[in-house]
Structures are given as C-alpha cells and as structure tokens.
Tab-separated table of C-alpha atoms and ligand atoms in Angstrom:
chain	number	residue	atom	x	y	z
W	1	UNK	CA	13.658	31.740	7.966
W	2	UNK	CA	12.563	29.982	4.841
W	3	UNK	CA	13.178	26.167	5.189
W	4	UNK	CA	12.108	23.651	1.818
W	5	UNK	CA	11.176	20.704	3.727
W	6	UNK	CA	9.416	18.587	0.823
W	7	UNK	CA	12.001	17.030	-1.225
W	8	UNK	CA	9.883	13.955	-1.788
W	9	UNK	CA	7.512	16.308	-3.794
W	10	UNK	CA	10.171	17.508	-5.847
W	11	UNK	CA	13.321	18.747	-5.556
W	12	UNK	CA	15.519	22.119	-6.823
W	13	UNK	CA	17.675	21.932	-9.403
W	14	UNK	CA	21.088	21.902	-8.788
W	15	UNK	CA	23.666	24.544	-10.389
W	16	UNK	CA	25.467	21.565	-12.002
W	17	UNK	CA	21.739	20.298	-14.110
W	18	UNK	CA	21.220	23.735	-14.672
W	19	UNK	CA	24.106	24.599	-16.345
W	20	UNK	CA	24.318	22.051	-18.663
W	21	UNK	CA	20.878	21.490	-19.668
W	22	UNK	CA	20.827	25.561	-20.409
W	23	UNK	CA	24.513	24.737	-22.498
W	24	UNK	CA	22.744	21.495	-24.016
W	25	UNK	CA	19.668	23.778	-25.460
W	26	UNK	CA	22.546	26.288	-26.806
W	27	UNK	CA	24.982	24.211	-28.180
W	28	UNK	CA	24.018	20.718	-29.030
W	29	UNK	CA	19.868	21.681	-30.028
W	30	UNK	CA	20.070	19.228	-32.822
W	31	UNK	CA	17.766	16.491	-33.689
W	32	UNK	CA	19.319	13.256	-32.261
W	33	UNK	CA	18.200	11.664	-35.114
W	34	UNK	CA	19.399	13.703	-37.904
W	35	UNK	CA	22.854	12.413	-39.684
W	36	UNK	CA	24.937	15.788	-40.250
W	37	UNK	CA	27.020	16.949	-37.743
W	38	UNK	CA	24.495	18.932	-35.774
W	39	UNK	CA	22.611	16.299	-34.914
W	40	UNK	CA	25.261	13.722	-34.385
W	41	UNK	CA	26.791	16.322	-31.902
W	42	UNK	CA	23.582	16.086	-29.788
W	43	UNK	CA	23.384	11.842	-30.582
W	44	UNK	CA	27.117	12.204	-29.253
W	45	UNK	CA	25.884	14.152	-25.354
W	46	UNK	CA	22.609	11.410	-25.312
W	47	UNK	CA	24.485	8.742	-25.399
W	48	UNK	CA	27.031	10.091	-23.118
W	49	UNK	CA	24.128	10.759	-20.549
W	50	UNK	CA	23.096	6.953	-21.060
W	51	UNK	CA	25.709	5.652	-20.204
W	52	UNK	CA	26.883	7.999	-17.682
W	53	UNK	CA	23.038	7.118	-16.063
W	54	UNK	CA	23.560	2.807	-16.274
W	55	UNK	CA	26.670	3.415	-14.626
W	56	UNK	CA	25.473	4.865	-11.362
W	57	UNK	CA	22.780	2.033	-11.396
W	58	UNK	CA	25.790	-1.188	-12.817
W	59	UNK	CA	23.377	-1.700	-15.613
W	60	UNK	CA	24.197	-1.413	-19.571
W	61	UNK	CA	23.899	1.371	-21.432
W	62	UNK	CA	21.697	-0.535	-24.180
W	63	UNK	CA	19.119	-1.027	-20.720
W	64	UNK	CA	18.574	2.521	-20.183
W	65	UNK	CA	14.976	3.893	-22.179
W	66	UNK	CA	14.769	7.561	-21.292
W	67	UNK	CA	10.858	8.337	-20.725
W	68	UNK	CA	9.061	11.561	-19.458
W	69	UNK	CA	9.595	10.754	-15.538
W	70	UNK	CA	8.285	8.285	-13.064
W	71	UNK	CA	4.541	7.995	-14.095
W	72	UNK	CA	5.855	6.654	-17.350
W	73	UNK	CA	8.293	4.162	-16.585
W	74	UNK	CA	5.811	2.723	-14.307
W	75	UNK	CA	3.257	1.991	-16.741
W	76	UNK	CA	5.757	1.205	-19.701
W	77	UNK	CA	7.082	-1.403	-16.854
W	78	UNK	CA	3.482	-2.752	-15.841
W	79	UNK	CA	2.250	-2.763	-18.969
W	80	UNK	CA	4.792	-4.195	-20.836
W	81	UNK	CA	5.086	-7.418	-18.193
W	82	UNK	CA	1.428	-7.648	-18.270
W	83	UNK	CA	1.311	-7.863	-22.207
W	84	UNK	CA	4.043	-10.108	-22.011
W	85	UNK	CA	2.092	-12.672	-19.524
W	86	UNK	CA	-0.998	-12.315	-21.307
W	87	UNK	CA	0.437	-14.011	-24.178
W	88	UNK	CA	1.399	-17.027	-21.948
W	89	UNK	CA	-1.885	-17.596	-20.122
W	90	UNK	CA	-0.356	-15.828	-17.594
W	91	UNK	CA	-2.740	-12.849	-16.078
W	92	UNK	CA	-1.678	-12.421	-12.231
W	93	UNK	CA	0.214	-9.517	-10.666
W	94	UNK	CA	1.766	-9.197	-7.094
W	95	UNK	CA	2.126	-5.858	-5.881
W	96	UNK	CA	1.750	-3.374	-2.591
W	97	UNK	CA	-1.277	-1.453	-0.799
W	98	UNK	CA	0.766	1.571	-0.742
W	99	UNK	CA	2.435	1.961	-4.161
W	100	UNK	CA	2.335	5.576	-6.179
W	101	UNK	CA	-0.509	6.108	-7.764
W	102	UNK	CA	1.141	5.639	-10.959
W	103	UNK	CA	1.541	2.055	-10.291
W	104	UNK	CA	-1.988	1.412	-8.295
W	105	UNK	CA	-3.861	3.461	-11.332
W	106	UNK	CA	-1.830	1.323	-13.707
W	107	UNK	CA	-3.018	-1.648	-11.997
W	108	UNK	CA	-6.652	-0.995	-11.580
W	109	UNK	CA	-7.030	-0.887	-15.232
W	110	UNK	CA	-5.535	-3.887	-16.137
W	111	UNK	CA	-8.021	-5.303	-13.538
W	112	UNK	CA	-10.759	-4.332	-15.957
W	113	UNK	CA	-9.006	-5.570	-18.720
W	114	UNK	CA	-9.420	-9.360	-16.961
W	115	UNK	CA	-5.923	-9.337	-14.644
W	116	UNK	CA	-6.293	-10.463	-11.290
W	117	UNK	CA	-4.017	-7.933	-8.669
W	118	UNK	CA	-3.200	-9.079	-5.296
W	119	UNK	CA	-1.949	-6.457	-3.029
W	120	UNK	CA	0.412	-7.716	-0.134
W	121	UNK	CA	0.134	-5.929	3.214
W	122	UNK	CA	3.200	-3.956	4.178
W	123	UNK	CA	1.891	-4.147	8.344
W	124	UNK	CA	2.805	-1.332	10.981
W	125	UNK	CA	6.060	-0.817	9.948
W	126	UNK	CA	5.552	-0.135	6.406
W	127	UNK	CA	7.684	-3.284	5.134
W	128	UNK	CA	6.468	-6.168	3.137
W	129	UNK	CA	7.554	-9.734	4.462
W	130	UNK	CA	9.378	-11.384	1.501
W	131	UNK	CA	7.962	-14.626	3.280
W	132	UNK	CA	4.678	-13.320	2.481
W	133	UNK	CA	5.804	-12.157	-1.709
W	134	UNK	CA	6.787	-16.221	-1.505
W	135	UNK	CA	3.214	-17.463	-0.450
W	136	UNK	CA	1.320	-14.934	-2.986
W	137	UNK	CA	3.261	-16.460	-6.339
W	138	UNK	CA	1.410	-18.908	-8.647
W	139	UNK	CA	2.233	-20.304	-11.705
W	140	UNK	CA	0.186	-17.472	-13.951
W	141	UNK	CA	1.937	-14.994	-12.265
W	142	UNK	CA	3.515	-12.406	-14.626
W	143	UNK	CA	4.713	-9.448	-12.834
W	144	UNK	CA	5.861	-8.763	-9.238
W	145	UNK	CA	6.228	-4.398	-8.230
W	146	UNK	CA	6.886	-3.428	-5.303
W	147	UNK	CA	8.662	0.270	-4.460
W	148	UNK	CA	11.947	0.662	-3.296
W	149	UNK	CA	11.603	3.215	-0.830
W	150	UNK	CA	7.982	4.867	0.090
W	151	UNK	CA	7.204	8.181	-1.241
W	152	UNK	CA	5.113	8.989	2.131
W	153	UNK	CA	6.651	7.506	4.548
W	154	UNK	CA	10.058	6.683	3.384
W	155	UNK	CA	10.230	2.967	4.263
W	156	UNK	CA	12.713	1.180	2.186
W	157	UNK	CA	11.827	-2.550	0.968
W	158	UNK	CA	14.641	-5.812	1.176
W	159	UNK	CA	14.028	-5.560	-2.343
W	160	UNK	CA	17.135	-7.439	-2.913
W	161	UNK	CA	15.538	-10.786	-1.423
W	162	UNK	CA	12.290	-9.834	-2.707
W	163	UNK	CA	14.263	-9.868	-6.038
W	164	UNK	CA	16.025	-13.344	-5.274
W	165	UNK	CA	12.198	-14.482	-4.561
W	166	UNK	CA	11.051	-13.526	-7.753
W	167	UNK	CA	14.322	-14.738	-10.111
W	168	UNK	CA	13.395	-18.289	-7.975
W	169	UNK	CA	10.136	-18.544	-9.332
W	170	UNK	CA	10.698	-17.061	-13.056
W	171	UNK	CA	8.582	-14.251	-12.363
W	172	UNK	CA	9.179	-10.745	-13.819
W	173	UNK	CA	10.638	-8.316	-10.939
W	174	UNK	CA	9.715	-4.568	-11.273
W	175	UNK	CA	10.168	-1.515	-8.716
W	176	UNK	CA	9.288	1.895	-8.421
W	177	UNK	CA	12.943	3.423	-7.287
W	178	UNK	CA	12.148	7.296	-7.974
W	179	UNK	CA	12.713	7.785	-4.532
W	180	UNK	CA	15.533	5.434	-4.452
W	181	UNK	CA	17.771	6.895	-7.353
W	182	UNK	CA	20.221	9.147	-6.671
W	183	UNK	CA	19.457	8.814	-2.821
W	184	UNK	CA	20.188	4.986	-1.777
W	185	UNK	CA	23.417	2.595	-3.328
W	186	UNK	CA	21.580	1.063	-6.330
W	187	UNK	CA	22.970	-1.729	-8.228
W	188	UNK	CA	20.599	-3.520	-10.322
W	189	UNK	CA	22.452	-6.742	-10.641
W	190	UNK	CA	23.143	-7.355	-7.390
W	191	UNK	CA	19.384	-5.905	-6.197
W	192	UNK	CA	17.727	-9.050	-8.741
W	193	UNK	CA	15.823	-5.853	-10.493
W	194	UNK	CA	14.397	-6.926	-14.049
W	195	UNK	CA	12.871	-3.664	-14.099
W	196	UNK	CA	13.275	-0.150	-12.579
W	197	UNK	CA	11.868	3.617	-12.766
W	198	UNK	CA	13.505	6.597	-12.328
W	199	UNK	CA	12.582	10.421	-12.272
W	200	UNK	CA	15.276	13.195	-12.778
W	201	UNK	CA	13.329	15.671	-10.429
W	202	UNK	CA	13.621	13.774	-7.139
W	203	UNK	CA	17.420	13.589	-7.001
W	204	UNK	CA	17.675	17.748	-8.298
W	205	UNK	CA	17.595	16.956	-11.868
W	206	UNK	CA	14.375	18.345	-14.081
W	207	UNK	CA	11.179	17.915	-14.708
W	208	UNK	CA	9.638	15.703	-17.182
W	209	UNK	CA	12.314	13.687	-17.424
W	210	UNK	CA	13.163	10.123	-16.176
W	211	UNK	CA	14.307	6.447	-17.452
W	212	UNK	CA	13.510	3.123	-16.892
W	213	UNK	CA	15.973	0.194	-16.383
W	214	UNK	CA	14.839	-3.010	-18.640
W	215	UNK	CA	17.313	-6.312	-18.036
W	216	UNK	CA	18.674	-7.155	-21.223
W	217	UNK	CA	16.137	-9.482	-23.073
W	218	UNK	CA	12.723	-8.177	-21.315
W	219	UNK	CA	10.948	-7.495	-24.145
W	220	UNK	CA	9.056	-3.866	-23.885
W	221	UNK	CA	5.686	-2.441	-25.317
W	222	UNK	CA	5.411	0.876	-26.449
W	223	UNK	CA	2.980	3.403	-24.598
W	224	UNK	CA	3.710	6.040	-27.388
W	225	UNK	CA	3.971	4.921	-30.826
W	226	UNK	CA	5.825	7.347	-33.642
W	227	UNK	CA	9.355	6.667	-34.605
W	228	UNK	CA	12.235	4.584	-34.120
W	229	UNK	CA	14.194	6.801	-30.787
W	230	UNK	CA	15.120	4.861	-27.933
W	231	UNK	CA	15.409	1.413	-29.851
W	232	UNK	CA	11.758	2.076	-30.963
W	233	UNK	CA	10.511	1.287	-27.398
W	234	UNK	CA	9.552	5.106	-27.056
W	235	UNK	CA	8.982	7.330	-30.072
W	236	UNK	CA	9.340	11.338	-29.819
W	237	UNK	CA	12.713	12.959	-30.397
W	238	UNK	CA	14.898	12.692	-26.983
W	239	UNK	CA	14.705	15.723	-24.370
W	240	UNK	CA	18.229	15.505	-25.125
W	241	UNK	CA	18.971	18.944	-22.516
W	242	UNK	CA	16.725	17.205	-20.034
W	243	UNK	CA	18.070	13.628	-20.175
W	244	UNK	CA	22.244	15.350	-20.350
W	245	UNK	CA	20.911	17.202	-17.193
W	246	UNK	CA	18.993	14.274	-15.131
W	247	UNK	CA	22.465	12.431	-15.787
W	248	UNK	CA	24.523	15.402	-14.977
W	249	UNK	CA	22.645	15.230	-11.130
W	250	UNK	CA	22.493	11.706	-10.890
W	251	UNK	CA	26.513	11.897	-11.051
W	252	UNK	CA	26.565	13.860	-8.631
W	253	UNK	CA	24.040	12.584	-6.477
W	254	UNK	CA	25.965	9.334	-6.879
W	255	UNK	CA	29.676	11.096	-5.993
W	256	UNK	CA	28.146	12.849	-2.608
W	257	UNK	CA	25.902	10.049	-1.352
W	258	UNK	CA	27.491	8.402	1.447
W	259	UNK	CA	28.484	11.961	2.645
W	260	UNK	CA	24.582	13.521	2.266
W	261	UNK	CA	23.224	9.951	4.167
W	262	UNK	CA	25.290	10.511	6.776
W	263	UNK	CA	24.480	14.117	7.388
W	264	UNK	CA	20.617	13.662	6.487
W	265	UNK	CA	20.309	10.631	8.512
W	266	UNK	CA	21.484	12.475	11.320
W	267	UNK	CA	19.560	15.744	11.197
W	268	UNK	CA	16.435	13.266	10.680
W	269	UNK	CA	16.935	11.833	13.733
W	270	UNK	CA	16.728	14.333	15.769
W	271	UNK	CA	13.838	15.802	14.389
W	272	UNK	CA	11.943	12.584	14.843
W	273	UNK	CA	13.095	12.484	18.385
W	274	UNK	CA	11.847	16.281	18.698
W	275	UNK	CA	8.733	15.450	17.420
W	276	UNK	CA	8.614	12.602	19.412
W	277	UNK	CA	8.148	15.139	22.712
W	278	UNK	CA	4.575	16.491	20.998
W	279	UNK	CA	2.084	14.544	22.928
W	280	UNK	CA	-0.282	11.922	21.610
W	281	UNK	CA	1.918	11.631	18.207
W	282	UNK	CA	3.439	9.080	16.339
W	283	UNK	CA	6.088	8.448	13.553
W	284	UNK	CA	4.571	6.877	10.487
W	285	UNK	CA	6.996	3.888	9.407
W	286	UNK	CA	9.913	2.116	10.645
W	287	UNK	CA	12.501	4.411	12.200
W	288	UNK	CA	15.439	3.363	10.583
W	289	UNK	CA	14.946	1.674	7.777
W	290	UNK	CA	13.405	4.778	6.072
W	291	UNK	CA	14.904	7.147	3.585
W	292	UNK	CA	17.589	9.786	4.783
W	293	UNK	CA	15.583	12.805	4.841
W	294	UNK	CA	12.440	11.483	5.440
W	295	UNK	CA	9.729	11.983	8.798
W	296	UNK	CA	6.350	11.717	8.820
W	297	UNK	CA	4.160	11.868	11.752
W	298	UNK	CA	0.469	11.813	13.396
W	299	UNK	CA	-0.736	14.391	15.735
W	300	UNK	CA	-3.865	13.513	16.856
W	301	UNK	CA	-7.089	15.472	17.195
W	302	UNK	CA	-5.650	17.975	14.259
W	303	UNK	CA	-6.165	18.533	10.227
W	304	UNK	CA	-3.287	17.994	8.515
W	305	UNK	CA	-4.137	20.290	5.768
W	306	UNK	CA	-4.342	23.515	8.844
W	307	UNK	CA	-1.518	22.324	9.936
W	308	UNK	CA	0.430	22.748	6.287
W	309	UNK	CA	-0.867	26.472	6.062
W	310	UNK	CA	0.173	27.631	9.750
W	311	UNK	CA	3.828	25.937	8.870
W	312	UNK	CA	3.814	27.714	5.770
W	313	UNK	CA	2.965	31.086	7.292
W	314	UNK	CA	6.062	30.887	9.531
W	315	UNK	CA	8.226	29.700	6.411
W	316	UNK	CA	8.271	25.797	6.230
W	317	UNK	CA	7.635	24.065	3.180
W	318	UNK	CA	5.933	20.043	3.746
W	319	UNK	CA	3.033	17.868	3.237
W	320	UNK	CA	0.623	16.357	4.800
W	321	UNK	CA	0.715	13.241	2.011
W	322	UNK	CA	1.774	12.262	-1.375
W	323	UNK	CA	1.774	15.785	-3.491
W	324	UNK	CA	-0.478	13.693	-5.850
W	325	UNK	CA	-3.060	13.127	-3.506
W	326	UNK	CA	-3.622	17.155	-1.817
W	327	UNK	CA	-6.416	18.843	-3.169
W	328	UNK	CA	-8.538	15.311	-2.311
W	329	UNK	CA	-10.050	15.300	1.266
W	330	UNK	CA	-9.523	11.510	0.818
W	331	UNK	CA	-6.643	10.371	3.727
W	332	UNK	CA	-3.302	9.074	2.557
W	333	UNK	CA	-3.995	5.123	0.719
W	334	UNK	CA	-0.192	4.489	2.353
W	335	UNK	CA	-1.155	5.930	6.447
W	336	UNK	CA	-4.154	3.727	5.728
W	337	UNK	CA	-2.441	0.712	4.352
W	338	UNK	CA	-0.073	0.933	7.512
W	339	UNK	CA	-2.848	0.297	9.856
W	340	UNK	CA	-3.860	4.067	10.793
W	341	UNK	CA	-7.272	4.898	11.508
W	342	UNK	CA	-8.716	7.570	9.357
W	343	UNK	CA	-8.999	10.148	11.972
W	344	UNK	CA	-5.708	10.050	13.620
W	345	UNK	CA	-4.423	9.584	8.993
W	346	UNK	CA	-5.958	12.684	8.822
W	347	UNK	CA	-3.538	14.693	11.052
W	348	UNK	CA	-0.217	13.470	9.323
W	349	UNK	CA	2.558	15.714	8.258
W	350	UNK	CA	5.759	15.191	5.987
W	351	UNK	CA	8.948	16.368	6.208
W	352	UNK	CA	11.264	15.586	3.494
W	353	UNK	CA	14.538	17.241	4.490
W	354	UNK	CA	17.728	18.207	1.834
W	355	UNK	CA	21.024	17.768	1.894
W	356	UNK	CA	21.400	21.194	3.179
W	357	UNK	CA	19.282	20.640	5.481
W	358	UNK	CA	21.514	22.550	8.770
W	359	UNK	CA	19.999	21.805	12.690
W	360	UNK	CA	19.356	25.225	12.948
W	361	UNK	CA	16.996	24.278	10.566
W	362	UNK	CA	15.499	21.174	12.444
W	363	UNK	CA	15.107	22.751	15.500
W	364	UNK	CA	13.271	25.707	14.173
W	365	UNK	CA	10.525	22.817	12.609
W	366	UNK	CA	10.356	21.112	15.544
W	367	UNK	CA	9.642	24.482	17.896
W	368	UNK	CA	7.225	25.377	14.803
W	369	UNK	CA	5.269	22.226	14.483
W	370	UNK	CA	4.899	21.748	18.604
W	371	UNK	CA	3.701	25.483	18.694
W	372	UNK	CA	0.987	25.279	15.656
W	373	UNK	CA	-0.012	21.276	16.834
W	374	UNK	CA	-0.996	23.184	20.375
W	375	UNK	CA	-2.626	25.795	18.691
W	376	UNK	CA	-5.168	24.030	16.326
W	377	UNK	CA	-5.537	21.335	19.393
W	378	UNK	CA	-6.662	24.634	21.308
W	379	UNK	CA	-10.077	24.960	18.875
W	380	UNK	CA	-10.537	21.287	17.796
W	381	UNK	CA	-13.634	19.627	19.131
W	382	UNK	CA	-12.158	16.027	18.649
W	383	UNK	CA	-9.034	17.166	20.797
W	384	UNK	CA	-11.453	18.769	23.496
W	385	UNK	CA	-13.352	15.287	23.767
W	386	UNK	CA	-10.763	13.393	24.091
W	387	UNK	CA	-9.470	15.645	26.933
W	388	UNK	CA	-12.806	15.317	28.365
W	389	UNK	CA	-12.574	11.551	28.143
W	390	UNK	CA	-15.378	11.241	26.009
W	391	UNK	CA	-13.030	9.697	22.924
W	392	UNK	CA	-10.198	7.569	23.822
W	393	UNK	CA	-6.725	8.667	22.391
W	394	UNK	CA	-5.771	6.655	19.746
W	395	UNK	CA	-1.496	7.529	19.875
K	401	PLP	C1	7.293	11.278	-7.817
K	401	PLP	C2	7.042	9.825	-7.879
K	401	PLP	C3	6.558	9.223	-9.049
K	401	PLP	C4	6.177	10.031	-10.266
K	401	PLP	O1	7.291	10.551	-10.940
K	401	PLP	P1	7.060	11.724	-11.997
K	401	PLP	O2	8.395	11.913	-12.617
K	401	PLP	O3	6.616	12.912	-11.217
K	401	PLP	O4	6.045	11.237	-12.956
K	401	PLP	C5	6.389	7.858	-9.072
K	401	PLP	N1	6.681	7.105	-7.999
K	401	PLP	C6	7.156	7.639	-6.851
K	401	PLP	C7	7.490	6.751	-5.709
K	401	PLP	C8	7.340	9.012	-6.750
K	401	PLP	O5	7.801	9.538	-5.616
C-alpha cells in the first residue's frame, strides 16, 4: 500500500489543473501583454482566472495580484504595510510565534531595519486570544499577521474577530491563508481581511504559483520591479498556464468543500483517536478546531526523523515538521511555541491526509505508526530510562 499522507507539504495536481494548464501552454502561449490577437487571447483566460479566483474568496477581481506562491505574497504583504507605516511614524508589527517562515524571516529583517515585532503567544492549544491581539496594539502600530490555519499543526485562528480587532483600531490586517484556501469557507469581507496569501500547490493546483488578496485602496510596494503586469504591483509577464490552472483547482476545491470536510474530518478523527491508544503520546493542537486533514502527534522517547524513514519503508508518506524546516536538526519553532519541551518536539510526526484519503487507509497508519513507535522505543536509551524511572515521562 502506498498512502500520500503530507498534503500540507504539497499537494498533487488534479486532472482538472492539469489539463488546462497543459491546453493554456498550447493554445493561449501568448504574451498577456502584447495587443494582437494572440496575446489578447491569453489577456482574455488571465483575467478569466482572476476573477474566477476573487470569486471563491467574495473579493474583486481588481484585488487579486497573482505572485509566485505563498513566500511571496507574504513578504509583498509585510513589506508593503511596513513601508506604508514607516512613512507615518508608525514602525510596530503584531504577529505569532509560530508563523511560516516566510512571514517570521520577513519579520526578522525588518527588525534590523529599526521595526519593533511583538510575537503573541498562541498557548497549549495553538490559538491566539484575540483579547490578547487587543492588549498588544499601540498607536504606531502598522501591521497585524497572523495565519489562518497552522501549517504544522493545523490550528485554525478566529481570524474573523481578530479582524474586527484590528478594523477597530485602524490597523492594517494581514494573514497567511495558504493552508486556508481552497480548504476552509473564505470570504474576505466578512473575515475583516485587508490582506491575504494564497499558494496554488496546497489546494492541487501548481507550483510556483499563488496570489495575494489586497482590499481595495491598500496601497502595495513592489518586491520585483520591471514592467507594468499586474497593475505594476508585480512586474514579469503572468504564468498565465499556471495562474488559469491554480484557478481551475481552486473552483473546484471551492465546489467539493463541504463534501471533502466532512469526509476528511471524519477519517481524521479516527486516526487521532487511534493514535491516541500509543502510550505516552500526545496530539499537537486543539482537536477540533484544526484543519480537516490534519494530525500531528508526540511519541515520546523517539526521533521523529527515524520514525519518517521506517513509515516510508512500509509506504506512508508524512513529516515530522514544516517541509521547510527538515534537513535542520533544529525542533519545530511551532511544537516549541505551543509549550513542548524539546525532547518530547523532537519525536513529532505529521499526517496531512487527502480527500481520498479511504479508512482502509487510516487504519493501516495507525497499525504502522504503533508498530515502528514500539520498535525505535525498543533501542532508545531515553525510552529505557524512563522505563527505569530514572527520567520522568513527560506525555
Ligand atoms: C506552503 C506555505 C507557504 C509557502 O508557500 P509557497 O507557495 O510554497 O511559497 C507559506 N505559508 C504557509 C502557511 C504554507 O503552508
């Protein structure tokens, strides 16, 4: 059995993207920009994908700015809110301990550049207290972000009071929805978002491609200078097959959402409750306000990282963190931020489960997991001390 279980890494295509971003490079390969018919033919399918893409979200299609993916709506959003307040005096930024890296990096350099970042805790549960956004605003305050739903651990915000917090006080409201879009019911109005970001390849569009929602009237800076596309907010001619095929999925993400929650939500139940029956583990994150497909637990006295490579001999596909951060020895910033010791962070595992996802499925991860979690305790000295009673178990 082969089972894909890390859909907050990235996601596969579906037929529907496919297909028209391989018609889109055959038939409408013209330069967006160009005034003959060629071109105006591709203008005609960019458009249509702009629109079709505010719709999903209830925005406009003049507040759509196709970008590259995720990492570059962030820090298009974060920068351009920062520039912004500079001008006014204004040089303070509210955010979250466990952001993407996208935003945190973003935000680390425009501490060296003389901006002062305060980082609200989002406690045990992974959720940030909008009581607590309401205390952290001052009057230089430029720029609130704060993500949607977590990439790790799948916790999903109240960003729609956090939003109403932020309109209160005048201050600029961006979030990081790229695990939101095409997953959760968006609407941007009614969600008090100034600013979103979006990424094609997390709801089965491609790669490289994403947008960013900007309210009407938020004035933008440009990361990438060049010519006039995307109302010369971000130059480079348009990835006009990509963009026709992120909006092409986001459709019908959109269309088949209530029925995938359902079905997702379900199967992600019980394999939290499976899990549940390994001993001395814990799930990471509230247990229902959390994305559809997403679990992610500590198993004491274990490496992650061994863990990953026995699940992947028997044919499962997860993570022990963000994608972003494997390859570093460093545990997960968002385990951390949620109160986890770095011993017990270290043994974490993520499973991001499909749409497809069938129980079959499920219960061959949670037989798996319980099987290779006894195994590596078997040889771990931490595990054999803390049988011995010379550590005390943490979960
Ligand atoms: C994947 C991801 C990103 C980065 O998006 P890219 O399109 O890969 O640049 C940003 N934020 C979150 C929450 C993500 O999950």
């Amino acid at each position: 059995m082969y089972i894909y279980a890390d859909n907050a890494a990235t996601t596969k295509m579906s037929q529907t993207a496919a297909d028209t971003m391989v018609r889109c490079m055959q038939e409408y390969w013209g330069n967006p920009s160009s005034l003959y018919m060629t071109g105006q033919k591709a203008k005609e399918v960019l458009e249509q994908a702009r629109t079709d893409v505010a719709s999903v979200i209830n925005a406009q299609p003049r507040e759509i700015i196709f970008t590259s993916g995720g990492s570059e709506a962030d820090n298009q959003a974060i920068r351009s809110a920062a520039a912004a307040g500079a001008k006014k005096g204004k040089k303070h930024i509210i955010s979250t301990a466990f952001e993407h890296h996208a935003v945190l990096h973003t935000l680390k350099k425009l501490e060296s550049e003389g901006f002062e970042v305060t980082l609200l805790p989002v406690h045990e549960n992974g959720i940030v207290v909008p009581a607590e956004l309401e205390a952290a605003i001052r009057p230089d305050t430029c720029l609130v972000t704060i993500m949607y739903a977590n990439n790790e651990i799948g916790t999903i915000q109240p960003i729609r009071e956090l939003g109403a917090i932020c309109r209160k006080h005048g201050v600029l409201f961006h979030t990081d929805a790229v695990q939101a879009v095409g997953h959760l019911p968006i609407d941007v109005q009614t969600d008090n978002i100034d600013m979103m970001s979006a990424s094609a390849h997390k709801f089965h569009g491609p790669k490289g491609c994403g947008f960013l929602y900007v309210k009407k009237g938020i004035v933008l800076t440009n990361l990438i200078e060049g010519g006039a596309q995307e109302r010369g907010k971000r130059a480079g001619t348009e990835n006009v097959p990509g963009i026709a095929a992120m909006a092409a999925a986001l459709k019908e993400a959109a269309g088949s959402m209530q029925k995938n929650s359902a079905h997702q939500t379900a199967l992600r139940d019980r394999l939290i409750e499976g899990l549940s029956n390994i001993p001395h583990s814990a799930l990471n994150g509230d247990a229902s306000m959390r994305l559809p497909g997403n679990v992610n637990f500590c198993f004491e006295g274990i490496e992650g990282e061994s863990l990953l490579l026995l699940l992947d001999d028997r044919g499962i596909s997860a993570s022990s963190g963000s994608a972003c951060t494997s390859g570093s020895l460093d545990p997960s910033h968002v385990l951390l931020a949620i109160g986890r010791v770095h011993d017990v962070a270290h043994g974490s595992l993520r499973l991001t489960l499909g749409e497809d996802a069938t129980e079959e499925q499920v219960d061959y991860i949670i037989k798996n997991v319980a099987e290779v979690v006894e195994h590596l305790r078997g040889f771990s000295p931490v595990w054999r001390e803390l049988k011995e009673g010379k550590r005390s178990y943490i979960l």
